[in-house]
mmCIF file of C-alpha atoms in Angstrom:
data_model
loop_
_atom_site.group_PDB
_atom_site.id
_atom_site.type_symbol
_atom_site.label_atom_id
_atom_site.label_comp_id
_atom_site.label_asym_id
_atom_site.label_seq_id
_atom_site.Cartn_x
_atom_site.Cartn_y
_atom_site.Cartn_z
ATOM 1 C CA UNK F 1 -6.665 6.236 -8.120
ATOM 2 C CA UNK F 2 -3.191 6.162 -9.592
ATOM 3 C CA UNK F 3 0.218 6.302 -7.939
ATOM 4 C CA UNK F 4 2.967 7.948 -9.954
ATOM 5 C CA UNK F 5 5.972 10.214 -9.530
ATOM 6 C CA UNK F 6 4.910 12.226 -12.570
ATOM 7 C CA UNK F 7 2.992 15.485 -12.498
ATOM 8 C CA UNK F 8 -0.713 15.552 -13.280
ATOM 9 C CA UNK F 9 -1.529 15.484 -16.992
ATOM 10 C CA UNK F 10 -1.828 18.590 -19.101
ATOM 11 C CA UNK F 11 -5.591 18.664 -18.695
ATOM 12 C CA UNK F 12 -5.021 19.632 -15.049
ATOM 13 C CA UNK F 13 -7.674 17.215 -13.802
ATOM 14 C CA UNK F 14 -6.764 15.091 -10.819
ATOM 15 C CA UNK F 15 -8.455 12.061 -9.389
ATOM 16 C CA UNK F 16 -10.641 13.291 -6.496
ATOM 17 C CA UNK F 17 -9.358 10.443 -4.311
ATOM 18 C CA UNK F 18 -5.786 11.595 -4.965
ATOM 19 C CA UNK F 19 -6.814 15.107 -3.910
ATOM 20 C CA UNK F 20 -8.385 13.826 -0.683
ATOM 21 C CA UNK F 21 -5.354 11.592 -0.069
ATOM 22 C CA UNK F 22 -3.035 14.604 -0.336
ATOM 23 C CA UNK F 23 -5.154 16.430 2.244
ATOM 24 C CA UNK F 24 -5.241 13.423 4.571
ATOM 25 C CA UNK F 25 -1.455 13.046 4.429
ATOM 26 C CA UNK F 26 -1.104 16.705 5.431
ATOM 27 C CA UNK F 27 -3.639 16.195 8.264
ATOM 28 C CA UNK F 28 -1.803 13.153 9.637
ATOM 29 C CA UNK F 29 1.437 15.127 9.843
ATOM 30 C CA UNK F 30 -0.298 18.133 11.416
ATOM 31 C CA UNK F 31 -2.052 15.918 13.997
ATOM 32 C CA UNK F 32 1.378 14.860 15.248
ATOM 33 C CA UNK F 33 2.806 18.363 15.190
ATOM 34 C CA UNK F 34 5.603 17.311 12.856
ATOM 35 C CA UNK F 35 7.376 19.559 10.394
ATOM 36 C CA UNK F 36 8.142 18.293 6.904
ATOM 37 C CA UNK F 37 11.750 17.934 8.041
ATOM 38 C CA UNK F 38 10.694 15.729 10.978
ATOM 39 C CA UNK F 39 8.519 13.538 8.741
ATOM 40 C CA UNK F 40 11.380 13.299 6.256
ATOM 41 C CA UNK F 41 13.705 12.127 9.038
ATOM 42 C CA UNK F 42 11.220 9.522 10.278
ATOM 43 C CA UNK F 43 10.224 8.191 6.842
ATOM 44 C CA UNK F 44 13.432 8.496 4.830
ATOM 45 C CA UNK F 45 11.506 10.398 2.113
ATOM 46 C CA UNK F 46 12.820 13.727 0.858
ATOM 47 C CA UNK F 47 11.177 16.888 2.162
ATOM 48 C CA UNK F 48 10.334 18.048 -1.366
ATOM 49 C CA UNK F 49 8.582 14.772 -2.253
ATOM 50 C CA UNK F 50 6.554 14.930 0.958
ATOM 51 C CA UNK F 51 5.614 18.537 0.302
ATOM 52 C CA UNK F 52 4.552 17.845 -3.284
ATOM 53 C CA UNK F 53 2.514 14.817 -2.141
ATOM 54 C CA UNK F 54 0.697 16.846 0.496
ATOM 55 C CA UNK F 55 -0.073 19.612 -2.012
ATOM 56 C CA UNK F 56 -1.402 17.056 -4.502
ATOM 57 C CA UNK F 57 1.234 17.899 -7.112
ATOM 58 C CA UNK F 58 2.186 14.230 -7.397
ATOM 59 C CA UNK F 59 0.401 10.985 -6.603
ATOM 60 C CA UNK F 60 2.380 8.899 -4.127
ATOM 61 C CA UNK F 61 3.966 5.683 -5.353
ATOM 62 C CA UNK F 62 3.478 2.320 -3.678
ATOM 63 C CA UNK F 63 6.895 2.661 -2.021
ATOM 64 C CA UNK F 64 6.137 6.149 -0.701
ATOM 65 C CA UNK F 65 2.744 5.128 0.693
ATOM 66 C CA UNK F 66 4.368 2.097 2.309
ATOM 67 C CA UNK F 67 6.881 4.318 4.124
ATOM 68 C CA UNK F 68 4.221 6.795 5.248
ATOM 69 C CA UNK F 69 1.883 4.022 6.413
ATOM 70 C CA UNK F 70 4.715 2.615 8.524
ATOM 71 C CA UNK F 71 5.364 6.014 10.115
ATOM 72 C CA UNK F 72 1.652 6.620 10.782
ATOM 73 C CA UNK F 73 0.936 3.032 11.951
ATOM 74 C CA UNK F 74 -1.724 2.317 9.320
ATOM 75 C CA UNK F 75 -2.143 -0.314 6.669
ATOM 76 C CA UNK F 76 -2.485 1.000 3.130
ATOM 77 C CA UNK F 77 -6.121 -0.134 3.051
ATOM 78 C CA UNK F 78 -6.830 1.800 6.242
ATOM 79 C CA UNK F 79 -5.266 4.979 4.869
ATOM 80 C CA UNK F 80 -7.082 4.705 1.546
ATOM 81 C CA UNK F 81 -10.397 3.980 3.266
ATOM 82 C CA UNK F 82 -10.066 7.245 5.179
ATOM 83 C CA UNK F 83 -10.296 9.176 1.922
ATOM 84 C CA UNK F 84 -12.816 6.991 0.122
ATOM 85 C CA UNK F 85 -15.703 7.221 2.583
ATOM 86 C CA UNK F 86 -17.254 4.732 4.964
ATOM 87 C CA UNK F 87 -17.195 1.222 3.467
ATOM 88 C CA UNK F 88 -20.467 -0.604 3.078
ATOM 89 C CA UNK F 89 -21.022 -4.026 4.599
ATOM 90 C CA UNK F 90 -21.186 -5.508 1.073
ATOM 91 C CA UNK F 91 -18.791 -4.178 -1.543
ATOM 92 C CA UNK F 92 -19.612 -5.263 -5.098
ATOM 93 C CA UNK F 93 -16.719 -5.978 -7.461
ATOM 94 C CA UNK F 94 -17.422 -2.834 -9.488
ATOM 95 C CA UNK F 95 -17.302 -0.722 -6.323
ATOM 96 C CA UNK F 96 -14.012 -2.010 -4.941
ATOM 97 C CA UNK F 97 -11.262 0.565 -4.746
ATOM 98 C CA UNK F 98 -8.378 0.009 -7.180
ATOM 99 C CA UNK F 99 -5.048 1.794 -6.790
ATOM 100 C CA UNK F 100 -2.456 1.638 -9.567
ATOM 101 C CA UNK F 101 1.257 2.421 -9.556
ATOM 102 C CA UNK F 102 2.094 2.254 -13.268
ATOM 103 C CA UNK F 103 5.789 2.942 -12.734
ATOM 104 C CA UNK F 104 6.112 -0.065 -10.404
ATOM 105 C CA UNK F 105 3.816 -2.344 -12.445
ATOM 106 C CA UNK F 106 1.574 -2.760 -9.400
ATOM 107 C CA UNK F 107 -2.234 -2.835 -9.108
ATOM 108 C CA UNK F 108 -3.972 -3.129 -5.728
ATOM 109 C CA UNK F 109 -7.681 -3.845 -5.231
ATOM 110 C CA UNK F 110 -9.260 -3.461 -1.796
ATOM 111 C CA UNK F 111 -11.615 -6.429 -1.745
ATOM 112 C CA UNK F 112 -12.813 -5.845 1.833
ATOM 113 C CA UNK F 113 -11.991 -2.301 2.962
ATOM 114 C CA UNK F 114 -11.183 -1.994 6.666
ATOM 115 C CA UNK F 115 -13.931 -0.964 9.024
ATOM 116 C CA UNK F 116 -13.746 0.420 12.551
ATOM 117 C CA UNK F 117 -13.527 -2.430 15.031
ATOM 118 C CA UNK F 118 -12.605 -5.102 12.475
ATOM 119 C CA UNK F 119 -9.015 -6.341 12.241
ATOM 120 C CA UNK F 120 -8.871 -8.373 9.008
ATOM 121 C CA UNK F 121 -8.857 -7.232 5.395
ATOM 122 C CA UNK F 122 -8.486 -8.890 1.998
ATOM 123 C CA UNK F 123 -6.551 -7.310 -0.855
ATOM 124 C CA UNK F 124 -6.001 -8.530 -4.419
ATOM 125 C CA UNK F 125 -2.684 -7.514 -5.949
ATOM 126 C CA UNK F 126 -1.193 -7.796 -9.424
ATOM 127 C CA UNK F 127 2.424 -7.358 -10.474
ATOM 128 C CA UNK F 128 3.534 -7.098 -14.080
ATOM 129 C CA UNK F 129 6.296 -9.407 -15.290
ATOM 130 C CA UNK F 130 9.586 -8.054 -13.979
ATOM 131 C CA UNK F 131 7.934 -5.853 -11.335
ATOM 132 C CA UNK F 132 9.734 -5.589 -8.013
ATOM 133 C CA UNK F 133 8.160 -3.833 -4.992
ATOM 134 C CA UNK F 134 9.838 -3.564 -1.584
ATOM 135 C CA UNK F 135 8.705 -2.302 1.799
ATOM 136 C CA UNK F 136 11.285 -1.359 4.429
ATOM 137 C CA UNK F 137 9.015 -2.157 7.366
ATOM 138 C CA UNK F 138 5.410 -3.099 8.111
ATOM 139 C CA UNK F 139 2.827 -0.390 8.759
ATOM 140 C CA UNK F 140 1.867 -2.227 11.956
ATOM 141 C CA UNK F 141 4.639 -4.417 13.434
ATOM 142 C CA UNK F 142 3.531 -7.963 14.192
ATOM 143 C CA UNK F 143 0.584 -7.947 11.820
ATOM 144 C CA UNK F 144 -0.297 -11.320 10.327
ATOM 145 C CA UNK F 145 -0.338 -11.803 6.557
ATOM 146 C CA UNK F 146 -1.440 -14.664 4.335
ATOM 147 C CA UNK F 147 -0.262 -14.497 0.704
ATOM 148 C CA UNK F 148 -2.191 -16.775 -1.667
ATOM 149 C CA UNK F 149 -1.066 -16.846 -5.299
ATOM 150 C CA UNK F 150 -4.006 -17.018 -7.700
ATOM 151 C CA UNK F 151 -2.170 -16.891 -11.076
ATOM 152 C CA UNK F 152 1.492 -16.764 -12.069
ATOM 153 C CA UNK F 153 4.635 -16.874 -9.943
ATOM 154 C CA UNK F 154 5.584 -14.646 -7.006
ATOM 155 C CA UNK F 155 8.997 -14.471 -5.372
ATOM 156 C CA UNK F 156 8.349 -13.210 -1.845
ATOM 157 C CA UNK F 157 11.066 -12.249 0.609
ATOM 158 C CA UNK F 158 10.089 -11.792 4.240
ATOM 159 C CA UNK F 159 13.047 -10.648 6.315
ATOM 160 C CA UNK F 160 15.852 -13.036 5.314
ATOM 161 C CA UNK F 161 13.611 -15.834 3.927
ATOM 162 C CA UNK F 162 12.623 -16.093 0.276
ATOM 163 C CA UNK F 163 9.704 -18.139 -1.043
ATOM 164 C CA UNK F 164 8.903 -18.893 -4.682
ATOM 165 C CA UNK F 165 5.138 -19.269 -4.820
ATOM 166 C CA UNK F 166 3.075 -20.565 -7.745
ATOM 167 C CA UNK F 167 -0.677 -20.642 -8.381
ATOM 168 C CA UNK F 168 -2.442 -22.205 -5.397
ATOM 169 C CA UNK F 169 0.513 -21.807 -3.001
ATOM 170 C CA UNK F 170 -0.044 -19.910 0.253
ATOM 171 C CA UNK F 171 2.325 -18.636 2.939
ATOM 172 C CA UNK F 172 1.450 -17.184 6.344
ATOM 173 C CA UNK F 173 3.684 -15.116 8.619
ATOM 174 C CA UNK F 174 3.851 -12.328 11.174
ATOM 175 C CA UNK F 175 5.494 -9.259 9.740
ATOM 176 C CA UNK F 176 8.231 -7.538 11.709
ATOM 177 C CA UNK F 177 10.735 -6.383 9.082
ATOM 178 C CA UNK F 178 11.185 -5.720 5.366
ATOM 179 C CA UNK F 179 9.320 -7.490 2.568
ATOM 180 C CA UNK F 180 9.891 -7.732 -1.165
ATOM 181 C CA UNK F 181 7.386 -8.856 -3.819
ATOM 182 C CA UNK F 182 8.853 -9.772 -7.211
ATOM 183 C CA UNK F 183 7.279 -11.206 -10.364
ATOM 184 C CA UNK F 184 9.943 -13.115 -12.327
ATOM 185 C CA UNK F 185 7.648 -13.496 -15.356
ATOM 186 C CA UNK F 186 7.163 -14.276 -18.102
ATOM 187 C CA UNK F 187 3.511 -13.723 -17.100
ATOM 188 C CA UNK F 188 2.114 -11.308 -14.513
ATOM 189 C CA UNK F 189 1.223 -12.587 -11.060
ATOM 190 C CA UNK F 190 -2.086 -12.123 -9.249
ATOM 191 C CA UNK F 191 -2.310 -12.875 -5.541
ATOM 192 C CA UNK F 192 -4.554 -12.325 -2.536
ATOM 193 C CA UNK F 193 -3.273 -10.794 0.691
ATOM 194 C CA UNK F 194 -5.147 -11.388 3.923
ATOM 195 C CA UNK F 195 -4.051 -8.960 6.634
ATOM 196 C CA UNK F 196 -4.913 -9.491 10.302
ATOM 197 C CA UNK F 197 -3.911 -6.691 12.655
ATOM 198 C CA UNK F 198 -2.619 -7.624 16.116
#
């Protein structure tokens, strides 16, 4: 699955997960009885972008999914798992869901997709050199995160604190406000995120 602000390619073929994601985003809004204008007000995303995302005309970016997850009270893994089917107890490397936002230089692999009744999940993330991804708020306030850098350097800002993390470094925190993930380069950074819901 790919996240991009661009239209689908000329061949007209779309990733089936993107198509199901568009439908799920529309369902989540309908379940709450919100208009596109109301969702736009709550998320800070333009009405036209929301409409195009729900119709599957564009694939949502990392930033857009982050805002919608915050409004709907879901982690990104939870949302993506809803459109990818029931996760198995064992997920082989080749079967792990990978989501790419080429424009942001961000790749996200769901190592352990969420499952009903379980609160923790593991995600592997990669940022290209120079990539900079920000989230205005957590999808679930108070959730616990552990960020463990596997390769490269990550500059992580949590609220008003900034940490420069290198391979092997790990930071743990409860997330209440904005976060920013930046790769200063010159090499990409690969890191694991452990999320524990409250």
